[in-house]
Coordinates of C-alpha atoms in Angstrom, one line a residue:
M147 CA -14.7 17.2 1.5
P148 CA -14.2 13.2 2.0
S149 CA -15.8 11.2 -0.7
P150 CA -19.5 9.2 0.7
A151 CA -18.5 6.4 2.7
S152 CA -18.9 2.6 2.0
N153 CA -17.2 -0.4 3.7
Y154 CA -14.6 -0.7 0.8
G155 CA -12.0 0.8 -1.4
F156 CA -12.4 1.3 -5.1
S157 CA -9.6 -0.1 -7.2
T158 CA -9.0 2.6 -10.1
T159 CA -8.6 2.8 -13.8
Q160 CA -7.2 6.0 -14.5
N161 CA -3.6 7.2 -12.9
D162 CA -3.2 4.1 -11.4
V163 CA 0.2 2.6 -10.1
R164 CA 0.4 -0.5 -11.8
T165 CA 4.1 -1.8 -10.8
T166 CA 4.7 -5.1 -9.3
N167 CA 1.1 -6.0 -8.1
P168 CA -1.1 -4.4 -10.9
L169 CA -4.3 -6.5 -9.8
P170 CA -6.3 -6.1 -6.5
R171 CA -5.2 -9.7 -5.1
A172 CA -2.2 -10.6 -2.6
V173 CA -1.0 -13.5 -4.8
L174 CA 1.0 -13.1 -7.9
R175 CA 1.0 -15.4 -11.0
S176 CA 3.6 -15.2 -13.7
N177 CA 1.0 -15.0 -16.7
N178 CA -0.8 -12.5 -18.6
Y179 CA -4.1 -11.1 -18.3
L180 CA -6.5 -8.9 -19.8
L181 CA -8.0 -6.3 -17.5
L182 CA -11.6 -5.6 -18.6
D183 CA -12.3 -2.6 -16.7
G184 CA -13.0 0.3 -18.5
E185 CA -16.5 1.5 -20.1
W186 CA -19.4 -0.7 -20.1
R187 CA -22.9 -0.8 -21.2
F188 CA -25.2 -0.3 -18.0
A189 CA -29.3 -0.5 -17.4
V190 CA -31.3 -0.3 -14.4
D191 CA -33.8 -2.9 -14.0
P192 CA -36.6 -1.2 -11.7
D193 CA -39.4 -4.0 -12.2
D194 CA -36.7 -6.8 -12.0
T195 CA -38.0 -8.2 -15.4
G196 CA -34.6 -8.9 -16.8
L197 CA -34.0 -12.4 -15.7
R198 CA -37.5 -13.2 -17.4
D199 CA -37.0 -11.2 -20.4
G200 CA -33.7 -12.7 -21.2
W201 CA -31.6 -9.6 -20.9
Y202 CA -28.5 -11.8 -20.7
L203 CA -29.5 -12.9 -24.3
A204 CA -29.9 -9.6 -25.6
H205 CA -30.6 -6.4 -24.5
N206 CA -31.0 -2.6 -26.0
Y207 CA -28.7 -0.6 -23.0
Q208 CA -29.3 3.1 -23.2
Q209 CA -26.6 3.9 -20.7
T210 CA -23.0 3.3 -20.1
A211 CA -21.1 3.2 -17.0
N212 CA -17.5 2.8 -15.9
W213 CA -16.3 -0.2 -14.3
P214 CA -14.9 -0.4 -11.3
G215 CA -17.5 2.1 -9.9
S216 CA -20.6 1.9 -7.8
V217 CA -24.3 1.4 -8.6
E218 CA -25.0 4.9 -7.3
E219 CA -22.8 7.0 -9.0
H220 CA -23.6 4.8 -12.4
M221 CA -27.7 5.8 -11.7
A222 CA -26.8 9.4 -10.9
Q223 CA -24.6 9.8 -13.7
G224 CA -27.4 8.2 -16.1
Q225 CA -30.2 10.3 -14.3
P226 CA -29.0 13.3 -12.3
D227 CA -32.6 13.6 -10.7
A228 CA -33.4 10.0 -10.3
P229 CA -33.9 9.6 -6.4
R230 CA -31.7 7.3 -4.6
W231 CA -32.8 3.6 -4.2
Q232 CA -34.1 2.6 -0.6
D233 CA -35.1 -1.0 -1.0
K234 CA -33.9 -2.8 -3.7
V235 CA -31.6 -2.0 -6.8
V236 CA -31.3 -4.3 -10.0
V237 CA -28.6 -3.2 -12.4
W238 CA -27.1 -4.8 -15.6
Y239 CA -23.7 -4.7 -17.4
E240 CA -22.4 -5.5 -20.2
R241 CA -19.2 -5.6 -22.5
E242 CA -17.5 -7.5 -25.5
F243 CA -13.9 -8.6 -25.4
P244 CA -11.6 -10.6 -28.0
L245 CA -10.5 -13.7 -26.9
P246 CA -6.3 -13.5 -26.2
E247 CA -4.1 -15.7 -27.9
R248 CA -3.3 -18.7 -25.8
G249 CA 0.2 -19.2 -24.5
D250 CA 0.1 -22.8 -25.7
D251 CA -2.2 -25.5 -27.2
G252 CA -4.4 -25.3 -24.4
T253 CA -3.7 -28.8 -23.1
H254 CA -2.5 -27.3 -19.7
S255 CA -4.3 -23.9 -19.4
L256 CA -8.0 -22.6 -19.6
F257 CA -9.5 -19.0 -19.1
Q258 CA -10.2 -17.7 -15.9
L259 CA -12.3 -14.8 -15.1
T260 CA -11.7 -12.9 -11.6
F261 CA -14.1 -10.3 -9.9
G262 CA -11.8 -8.4 -7.4
A263 CA -15.3 -7.6 -5.5
C264 CA -18.7 -7.2 -6.6
G265 CA -22.0 -7.5 -4.8
Y266 CA -24.0 -8.0 -3.2
E267 CA -25.6 -10.5 -5.3
T268 CA -23.8 -11.5 -8.4
R269 CA -24.8 -13.5 -11.6
V270 CA -22.6 -13.4 -14.8
W271 CA -23.1 -14.9 -18.5
L272 CA -20.6 -15.7 -20.9
N273 CA -22.1 -15.4 -24.6
G274 CA -25.3 -16.1 -23.1
F275 CA -24.4 -19.2 -20.9
L276 CA -24.8 -18.9 -17.1
L277 CA -21.5 -19.2 -15.3
N278 CA -20.7 -21.2 -12.1
T279 CA -17.8 -19.9 -10.0
I280 CA -15.1 -22.4 -9.1
E281 CA -17.3 -23.2 -5.9
G282 CA -19.9 -24.2 -7.7
E283 CA -22.2 -20.9 -7.3
Q284 CA -24.6 -19.9 -9.7
V285 CA -25.3 -16.6 -7.9
H286 CA -22.3 -15.3 -5.5
Y287 CA -23.1 -13.7 -2.5
G288 CA -21.0 -10.9 -0.8
E289 CA -19.4 -7.8 -1.4
Y290 CA -16.1 -7.4 -0.2
T291 CA -13.7 -10.4 -2.0
S292 CA -13.0 -11.7 -5.2
F293 CA -14.5 -14.8 -6.6
S294 CA -13.4 -16.8 -10.2
F295 CA -14.6 -18.3 -13.1
E296 CA -13.2 -21.2 -15.3
L297 CA -15.0 -20.6 -18.7
R298 CA -15.5 -23.6 -20.9
E299 CA -14.3 -23.9 -24.3
E300 CA -17.5 -24.4 -25.9
H301 CA -18.7 -21.6 -24.4
L302 CA -16.0 -18.9 -25.8
R303 CA -15.8 -17.1 -29.1
P304 CA -13.4 -14.9 -31.1
V305 CA -15.1 -11.9 -29.4
N306 CA -17.2 -12.9 -26.5
R307 CA -20.3 -11.3 -24.5
L308 CA -19.9 -10.7 -20.9
T309 CA -23.2 -9.7 -19.1
V310 CA -23.4 -9.4 -15.4
R311 CA -26.5 -9.0 -13.2
I312 CA -26.2 -7.2 -9.8
V313 CA -28.5 -6.9 -6.7
D314 CA -28.3 -5.2 -3.5
T315 CA -30.8 -4.5 -1.4
M316 CA -31.3 -2.9 2.4
D317 CA -31.8 -6.4 3.9
A318 CA -30.5 -6.4 7.5
D319 CA -29.6 -9.7 7.4
T320 CA -26.6 -9.0 4.8
T321 CA -23.0 -8.2 5.7
R322 CA -23.6 -4.4 5.7
G323 CA -20.8 -2.6 7.7
K324 CA -21.6 0.8 8.2
Q325 CA -24.0 1.0 5.4
E326 CA -27.2 1.9 5.8
S327 CA -30.0 -0.8 6.1
H328 CA -33.9 -1.1 6.9
V329 CA -32.4 -0.9 10.5
Y330 CA -29.9 1.8 10.3
K331 CA -30.8 5.0 8.2
R332 CA -28.4 6.8 6.7
G333 CA -27.1 9.5 9.1
G334 CA -24.8 9.9 12.0
I335 CA -22.4 6.8 12.0
W336 CA -24.3 5.3 9.3
Y337 CA -23.3 6.1 5.6
Q338 CA -24.8 6.0 2.3
T339 CA -25.2 2.5 0.4
Y340 CA -22.3 1.7 -2.3
T341 CA -22.2 -1.2 -3.9
G342 CA -22.1 -3.2 -7.5
A343 CA -19.1 -3.1 -9.2
V344 CA -16.5 -2.1 -7.1
R345 CA -13.3 -3.6 -8.2
S346 CA -11.5 -4.3 -11.3
V347 CA -12.3 -7.6 -13.3
W348 CA -10.0 -9.5 -15.2
L349 CA -9.3 -12.3 -17.7
E350 CA -5.9 -14.4 -17.4
M351 CA -4.9 -17.8 -18.4
V352 CA -4.4 -20.6 -15.5
E353 CA -3.3 -24.1 -15.3
R354 CA -5.5 -26.8 -15.2
N355 CA -4.0 -28.1 -12.4
R356 CA -2.6 -25.5 -10.2
L357 CA -2.5 -23.8 -7.0
R358 CA -5.1 -21.2 -6.2
S359 CA -4.4 -17.6 -4.9
R360 CA -4.8 -18.1 -1.1
V361 CA -1.9 -18.9 1.2
G362 CA -2.3 -19.3 4.6
V363 CA 1.0 -18.8 7.0
D364 CA 1.4 -19.8 10.7
S365 CA 4.8 -19.3 12.3
I366 CA 6.3 -21.3 15.4
I367 CA 9.0 -18.6 15.7
E368 CA 11.0 -20.6 19.1
D369 CA 11.5 -23.4 16.1
Q370 CA 11.8 -21.2 13.3
M371 CA 9.1 -22.9 11.4
V372 CA 6.4 -21.8 9.2
R373 CA 3.1 -23.9 8.3
F374 CA 2.0 -22.8 4.8
N375 CA -1.7 -23.8 3.9
L376 CA -2.3 -23.8 0.4
T377 CA -5.1 -24.9 -1.8
T378 CA -4.8 -27.0 -4.7
R379 CA -7.2 -27.1 -7.6
I380 CA -7.3 -30.1 -10.0
H381 CA -9.0 -31.3 -13.3
D382 CA -6.4 -34.1 -14.1
P383 CA -6.1 -36.5 -11.0
G384 CA -2.8 -37.9 -10.5
L385 CA 0.3 -37.6 -8.7
Y386 CA 1.8 -34.2 -8.1
T387 CA 4.7 -32.5 -6.2
L388 CA 4.3 -29.3 -4.2
R389 CA 7.6 -27.4 -4.2
L390 CA 8.2 -24.5 -2.0
Q391 CA 11.1 -22.3 -2.4
V392 CA 11.6 -19.4 0.0
Y393 CA 13.9 -16.6 -0.8
D394 CA 15.2 -13.4 0.7
R395 CA 13.0 -10.5 -0.5
V396 CA 15.7 -7.7 -0.7
A397 CA 18.5 -9.4 -1.5
S398 CA 18.3 -10.4 -5.3
T399 CA 19.8 -14.3 -5.5
P400 CA 18.8 -17.1 -7.4
H401 CA 19.2 -19.6 -4.7
P402 CA 16.6 -20.1 -2.1
L403 CA 17.4 -19.9 1.3
A404 CA 15.0 -23.2 2.1
T405 CA 13.4 -25.3 -0.3
A406 CA 11.0 -28.7 0.1
D407 CA 9.1 -30.8 -1.9
F408 CA 5.9 -32.7 -0.9
P409 CA 4.4 -35.5 -2.8
L410 CA 0.6 -35.4 -3.2
R411 CA -1.8 -37.9 -4.9
L412 CA -4.6 -35.2 -6.1
E413 CA -8.1 -36.0 -6.8
A414 CA -10.3 -33.7 -9.1
G415 CA -11.5 -30.7 -7.2
Q416 CA -10.4 -28.5 -4.9
R417 CA -8.7 -29.2 -1.2
Q418 CA -6.6 -27.5 1.0
Q419 CA -2.9 -28.9 2.1
R420 CA -1.0 -27.9 5.2
V421 CA 2.8 -28.3 5.3
V422 CA 5.6 -27.2 7.3
M423 CA 9.2 -25.8 6.3
E424 CA 12.3 -24.7 8.8
L425 CA 13.8 -21.6 8.0
A426 CA 17.1 -21.5 10.0
G427 CA 18.4 -18.1 10.8
A428 CA 15.0 -16.3 9.7
K429 CA 14.7 -12.8 10.7
L430 CA 11.2 -12.1 12.4
W431 CA 8.8 -9.3 11.4
A432 CA 7.5 -6.8 13.5
P433 CA 7.0 -2.8 13.6
G434 CA 10.2 -1.2 13.2
S435 CA 11.9 -4.5 11.5
P436 CA 9.1 -5.9 8.7
N437 CA 11.3 -8.3 7.4
L438 CA 9.7 -10.4 4.6
Y439 CA 10.4 -13.5 2.8
R440 CA 9.4 -14.2 -0.9
L441 CA 7.5 -17.5 -1.2
V442 CA 7.6 -19.4 -4.7
A443 CA 5.1 -22.5 -4.7
Q444 CA 5.0 -24.8 -7.6
L445 CA 2.5 -27.9 -8.5
I446 CA 4.6 -30.1 -10.5
D447 CA 2.7 -32.8 -12.4
S448 CA 4.2 -36.5 -13.1
E449 CA 5.3 -34.8 -16.6
G450 CA 7.3 -32.3 -14.9
Y451 CA 4.7 -29.3 -15.9
S452 CA 4.9 -26.6 -13.3
A453 CA 2.3 -24.1 -12.2
E454 CA 3.5 -21.3 -9.9
I455 CA 2.0 -19.0 -7.5
E456 CA 4.3 -16.1 -5.5
T457 CA 3.7 -14.1 -2.6
H458 CA 5.4 -12.7 0.3
F459 CA 5.3 -13.7 4.3
G460 CA 6.7 -12.9 7.6
L461 CA 7.3 -14.8 10.4
R462 CA 6.0 -13.3 13.9
K463 CA 4.2 -14.6 16.8
I464 CA 0.9 -12.6 18.5
E465 CA -0.3 -13.3 21.9
S466 CA -2.7 -12.4 24.9
R467 CA -0.5 -12.9 27.7
G468 CA -1.6 -11.6 31.3
T469 CA -2.0 -7.7 31.4
Y470 CA 0.1 -6.8 27.7
V471 CA -0.2 -8.2 24.6
Y472 CA 2.9 -9.8 23.2
L473 CA 4.7 -9.6 19.8
N474 CA 7.3 -12.2 19.3
N475 CA 7.5 -12.8 22.8
E476 CA 8.0 -8.9 23.7
P477 CA 5.5 -6.8 25.6
I478 CA 4.2 -4.4 23.0
Y479 CA 1.8 -1.5 23.4
L480 CA -0.7 -1.1 20.7
D481 CA -1.0 2.5 19.4
G482 CA -3.6 2.4 17.4
I483 CA -6.1 4.5 15.1
L484 CA -9.4 3.6 13.8
Y485 CA -9.7 3.7 9.7
Q486 CA -12.4 3.6 7.8
P487 CA -11.4 3.8 4.4
G488 CA -14.8 4.9 2.7
T489 CA -14.3 5.1 -0.9
A490 CA -10.8 5.9 -1.2
T491 CA -9.0 5.0 -4.2
F492 CA -6.2 2.7 -4.0
E493 CA -3.6 5.7 -4.3
E494 CA -5.8 7.6 -1.6
M495 CA -5.7 4.6 0.9
Q496 CA -2.0 4.2 0.4
R497 CA -1.3 7.8 1.4
H498 CA -3.6 7.1 4.4
M499 CA -1.6 4.3 5.7
H500 CA 1.4 6.6 5.0
A501 CA 0.0 9.0 7.1
M502 CA -1.1 6.9 9.9
Q503 CA 2.2 5.7 10.4
A504 CA 3.5 9.1 10.4
L505 CA 1.0 9.9 13.3
G506 CA 3.0 7.3 15.6
C507 CA 0.7 4.6 15.0
N508 CA 2.1 0.8 15.2
L509 CA -1.5 -0.6 14.6
V510 CA -4.4 0.3 12.5
R511 CA -7.9 -1.0 12.9
V512 CA -9.7 -1.2 9.8
H513 CA -13.4 -0.5 10.9
I514 CA -15.9 -3.6 9.5
A515 CA -14.9 -2.7 6.0
G516 CA -12.9 -5.1 3.0
V517 CA -10.2 -3.0 1.4
D518 CA -8.0 -3.5 -1.7
P519 CA -6.0 -6.5 -0.9
R520 CA -2.7 -4.6 -1.8
I521 CA -3.3 -2.3 1.1
Y522 CA -2.7 -5.6 3.4
N523 CA 0.8 -5.7 1.5
L524 CA 1.6 -2.4 1.9
A525 CA 1.1 -2.8 5.6
D526 CA 3.2 -6.0 5.6
E527 CA 6.1 -3.8 4.0
L528 CA 5.6 -1.1 6.1
G529 CA 5.4 -2.7 9.5
L530 CA 1.9 -1.8 10.5
L531 CA -0.1 -4.1 12.7
L532 CA -3.4 -4.5 11.6
W533 CA -6.8 -5.3 13.4
V534 CA -9.5 -6.7 10.9
E535 CA -13.2 -6.9 11.3
V536 CA -16.0 -8.8 9.5
P537 CA -18.3 -6.1 8.2
S538 CA -21.6 -6.6 10.2
P539 CA -25.1 -7.4 9.6
H540 CA -27.4 -5.5 11.3
S541 CA -30.0 -7.8 12.8
S542 CA -29.4 -11.1 14.5
T543 CA -31.1 -13.7 12.9
P544 CA -30.1 -17.4 11.9
K545 CA -29.7 -15.9 8.3
S546 CA -27.3 -13.0 9.5
R547 CA -25.6 -15.5 11.3
E548 CA -25.1 -17.7 8.2
N549 CA -24.2 -14.7 6.0
H550 CA -21.4 -13.4 8.6
R551 CA -19.7 -16.6 8.9
A552 CA -19.7 -17.0 4.8
E553 CA -18.3 -13.4 4.9
L554 CA -15.7 -14.3 7.9
L555 CA -14.4 -17.5 5.7
R556 CA -14.2 -16.0 2.3
M557 CA -11.9 -12.9 4.1
L558 CA -9.7 -15.5 5.9
A559 CA -9.2 -17.5 2.9
L560 CA -7.9 -14.4 0.8
I561 CA -5.9 -12.6 3.3
E562 CA -4.5 -15.1 6.0
S563 CA -1.2 -14.8 4.9
H564 CA -0.3 -11.4 6.0
P565 CA 2.1 -10.7 9.2
S566 CA 0.4 -7.4 9.1
I567 CA -3.2 -8.7 10.2
V568 CA -2.7 -9.8 14.1
I569 CA -6.2 -9.2 15.5
W570 CA -9.9 -10.1 14.0
S571 CA -13.1 -8.7 15.4
L572 CA -16.2 -11.1 14.9
Y573 CA -18.5 -8.1 15.9
N574 CA -18.7 -4.7 17.0
E575 CA -20.8 -2.8 19.5
D576 CA -23.7 -5.2 19.0
W577 CA -24.3 -4.7 15.6
G578 CA -25.6 -7.9 14.1
A579 CA -25.7 -9.2 17.5
Q580 CA -28.3 -7.0 19.3
D581 CA -29.6 -9.9 21.7
I582 CA -26.3 -11.1 22.4
A583 CA -26.9 -10.7 26.0
T584 CA -30.4 -12.4 25.9
N585 CA -30.4 -15.2 22.9
P586 CA -28.3 -17.9 23.9
E587 CA -28.4 -18.6 20.2
T588 CA -26.4 -15.7 19.1
R589 CA -23.6 -16.4 22.0
R590 CA -23.4 -19.8 21.0
Y591 CA -22.5 -18.5 17.3
I592 CA -19.9 -16.4 18.6
V593 CA -18.3 -18.7 20.9
E594 CA -18.3 -21.2 18.1
M595 CA -16.6 -19.0 15.8
Y596 CA -14.0 -17.8 18.4
H597 CA -13.1 -21.8 18.8
H598 CA -12.8 -22.2 15.1
M599 CA -10.6 -19.0 14.9
H600 CA -8.5 -20.3 17.4
I601 CA -8.2 -24.1 16.0
N602 CA -7.7 -23.5 12.5
H603 CA -6.1 -19.9 12.1
P604 CA -3.9 -19.4 15.5
Q605 CA -1.8 -17.0 14.0
F606 CA -4.6 -14.0 14.9
L607 CA -6.0 -12.7 18.2
V608 CA -9.6 -12.8 18.2
V609 CA -12.4 -10.2 19.9
D610 CA -15.8 -11.7 20.0
N611 CA -17.8 -8.4 20.4
D612 CA -15.8 -5.2 20.3
G613 CA -16.6 -2.3 23.0
W614 CA -18.7 -4.1 25.3
Q615 CA -20.9 -7.3 26.1
H616 CA -18.0 -9.7 25.6
I617 CA -19.3 -13.4 26.5
S618 CA -18.3 -15.2 29.8
Q619 CA -18.8 -18.9 30.0
E620 CA -17.7 -20.4 33.2
G621 CA -15.6 -17.3 34.1
R622 CA -13.6 -17.7 30.9
L623 CA -13.6 -14.5 28.4
K624 CA -14.5 -15.8 25.0
S625 CA -12.2 -12.9 23.6
D626 CA -8.8 -12.6 23.7
L627 CA -8.7 -9.0 24.4
L628 CA -11.3 -7.4 26.8
T629 CA -11.8 -4.1 25.0
A630 CA -13.6 -1.1 25.8
H631 CA -15.0 2.0 23.6
V632 CA -15.2 5.2 26.2
Y633 CA -16.1 8.7 24.9
T634 CA -15.8 11.6 27.0
P635 CA -14.3 15.2 26.6
E636 CA -13.6 15.8 30.3
L637 CA -10.1 15.0 31.3
E638 CA -11.3 14.3 34.8
R639 CA -13.8 12.2 33.9
W640 CA -11.5 10.1 31.6
S641 CA -9.2 9.5 34.4
E642 CA -11.7 8.2 36.5
L643 CA -13.1 5.5 33.9
L644 CA -9.6 4.3 33.1
D645 CA -9.2 3.7 36.8
R646 CA -12.2 2.1 37.3
M647 CA -11.4 -0.1 34.2
V648 CA -8.2 -1.2 35.1
Q649 CA -9.4 -2.0 39.1
G650 CA -11.9 -4.3 37.6
D651 CA -15.2 -2.6 37.1
L652 CA -16.4 -3.8 34.0
N653 CA -20.5 -2.3 34.3
N654 CA -20.0 1.5 34.8
V655 CA -17.3 2.9 32.3
A656 CA -19.0 1.9 28.6
V657 CA -22.3 2.6 27.3
L658 CA -23.3 -1.3 28.3
P659 CA -21.4 -3.6 30.7
L660 CA -18.0 -4.9 29.5
V661 CA -18.9 -8.6 30.0
I662 CA -21.9 -10.8 30.0
G663 CA -22.9 -14.4 30.5
D664 CA -21.3 -16.0 33.8
P665 CA -19.2 -13.6 35.8
F666 CA -16.2 -12.8 35.1
F667 CA -13.6 -11.5 37.5
Y668 CA -11.3 -9.3 35.5
G669 CA -8.0 -9.1 37.8
R670 CA -5.7 -8.4 35.0
Q671 CA -6.6 -12.0 33.1
K672 CA -6.4 -10.5 29.7
P673 CA -4.9 -7.2 28.3
L674 CA -7.2 -4.0 28.3
I675 CA -7.8 -2.3 25.4
V676 CA -9.7 1.2 24.8
S677 CA -10.3 0.1 21.2
E678 CA -12.5 3.4 20.6
W679 CA -11.7 6.7 22.0
G680 CA -11.3 10.5 21.3
G681 CA -14.2 11.8 18.6
F682 CA -13.2 15.4 19.6
G683 CA -14.5 16.6 16.3
F684 CA -18.1 16.1 17.5
A685 CA -19.1 19.3 18.6
D686 CA -21.6 17.5 20.7
Y687 CA -18.9 15.2 22.3
G688 CA -17.9 18.6 23.7
G689 CA -14.4 18.3 21.5
P690 CA -12.2 21.5 20.5
Q691 CA -12.6 22.8 17.0
S692 CA -9.1 24.0 16.5
S693 CA -6.4 21.8 15.5
D694 CA -3.9 23.0 18.4
E695 CA -6.8 22.7 21.0
R696 CA -7.3 19.2 19.5
T697 CA -3.6 18.2 19.6
E698 CA -3.1 18.9 23.5
R699 CA -6.6 17.1 24.4
I700 CA -5.0 14.0 22.3
R701 CA -1.7 14.2 23.8
Q702 CA -3.6 14.7 27.6
F703 CA -5.5 11.5 26.9
K704 CA -3.0 9.8 25.8
Q705 CA -0.6 10.3 28.9
E706 CA -3.6 8.8 31.1
L707 CA -3.7 5.9 29.4
R708 CA -0.1 5.3 29.4
K709 CA -0.2 5.6 33.3
R710 CA -1.9 2.5 33.9
P711 CA -1.9 -1.1 32.7
I712 CA -3.6 -0.9 29.7
A713 CA -2.2 -2.9 26.3
G714 CA -3.4 -0.3 23.8
D715 CA -5.7 2.3 22.9
V716 CA -7.4 3.0 19.4
Y717 CA -7.8 6.6 18.6
T718 CA -11.1 7.5 16.7
Q719 CA -10.3 7.9 13.8
A720 CA -8.2 8.5 10.9
T721 CA -10.2 10.6 8.0
N722 CA -13.8 12.7 8.3
I723 CA -16.6 10.5 7.1
E724 CA -19.6 11.7 6.0
D725 CA -21.4 13.1 9.1
E726 CA -18.2 12.0 11.2
R727 CA -15.8 15.1 11.4
N728 CA -13.4 13.7 13.9
G729 CA -10.1 13.1 11.2
L730 CA -6.8 14.0 11.7
I731 CA -5.8 13.0 8.1
D732 CA -7.2 14.9 5.2
F733 CA -9.3 12.1 2.8
H734 CA -7.8 13.0 -0.6
G735 CA -4.3 14.2 0.0
G736 CA -3.6 11.8 3.1
E737 CA -1.7 15.2 4.8
L738 CA -2.0 15.7 8.6
T739 CA -3.9 18.3 10.3
V740 CA -1.8 17.5 13.8
P741 CA 1.8 17.2 14.4
Q742 CA 3.6 13.9 13.2
G743 CA 4.2 11.4 15.8
L744 CA 1.1 12.5 18.3
L745 CA -0.2 8.8 18.7
A746 CA 3.0 7.4 19.5
S747 CA 3.5 6.4 22.9
K748 CA 6.9 8.2 23.4
S749 CA 5.0 10.9 23.2
A750 CA 2.7 10.3 25.5
S751 CA 4.7 10.6 29.1
P752 CA 8.1 10.5 30.4
E753 CA 6.2 8.5 33.2
D754 CA 5.0 5.9 31.3
T755 CA 5.0 2.2 33.1
A756 CA 3.5 -0.2 30.2
P757 CA 5.6 -1.4 27.8
Q758 CA 7.1 0.7 24.9
A759 CA 5.9 -0.4 21.3
G760 CA 8.8 -2.7 19.6

């Protein structure tokens, strides 16, 4: 039986494999850190009086809870018979920690506190003083990405008290993914809400003037050029040098393959800077040949003091061109699978990724979820393409669109360096955009974000609303892929629906029309992807119950896909999640329940006419 599902993977504190990248982040720093995971004092604030009564100054906590974890499990541990919250939950966490020894006199460094993910609404106090995030927020909203606080010297003590207040509600305007809300109640495809302290928290020394842990990468493979987007954080204005060095990630050598210096005059605060480097002779990244390079980026002040970060990257190009998707200028068929990580630990997610590759997949669609960033690193190393999605709100309002945009931008800032990430979905099946066909404001926002992605993040393909109701303006589809969710247990009906789609029938194949707005004449202008199919584990879908029957049904359906000019498909889904019993992988152990290679194109049919996965 799988764990109850949510929209993120937990960090773990026991039996965790902490090797080259021990913290849930994709960019490394060569400094020491103090992990603050473990036992915290814990209290539920049922009447929301803690702020008024000053719990951040002093409070008598009666319970403890292990961080990371979820509010729901912590409440259940304290009161096993307590009803599950239905509207709003307010909880408090608190612990002490000794101030680590400094590596210098403090001239060049300061303490930074980082939450790997926490939410949906988080306030933090240090020794009774309310902290502001680096972005200036007294309250951080969101629960899928990391956020940090710079700690002021006057607030620090030899032993420090850290207090955290977390609030979540069933508000449908917040970015929830498939967690239940006031609109979509638990059951079927909607899951129990799990929220709160979902990833690690740590303290570290960072430089006052430094590069933040966010790197964007965009390749121009024809010219062997790479554009890096870096973010500086400055307390002392002045002249700086940005030095980039690129190394072979496999061959151990002290000499960089390429190096470049960029002089910068920086004011106090935070800013982004894009720079370009040439990497002559660089190998491209792709499934089957996931060639990666190591980037060492230094920010050097006028006195020669250097602040350094390190990450990896790969050169690759993804395009939507006519009938097919092209990777590095070669057509590729996307053999995909839908992945909902649920409450999987980091180790369980690692096993899932290896299992999905063993199934023959070259693409994993991470379904409206935020995961431990190290999973993106693993996909880079394995050569797995990733399709990521913004956790959706459940209502279509100006506020929900504001929350959606903020969540998208937070995710982009932290994971836009990974060559494995090739596709982004803005929405899925109209969740949070239910009025997409009737409300011009909803369509205007989605089109605006589609264009924003194209201009600012050209290294990705963008899907406006996956599954159906893509937006057309003046006959131009505002999506790089024409995607359809098609569930049917009957092979003959399946073949008929595929034929209709490739012939340009956009109205009679999915639950809703595939395109809305102005008329769109398919004519193979865009790659067609069946981005959800299968569901054979559902009895009411008429699916087979035995593994052998399911294996044969999948093989037959896959053969029909590959006989037609379709660019890819996404089998649904990888593991069982709550009521959705259609997985092919054991949730905890990662073992396959069907043969290896089942979802690979090479096993589909000798009559394949579409390009093979590259």
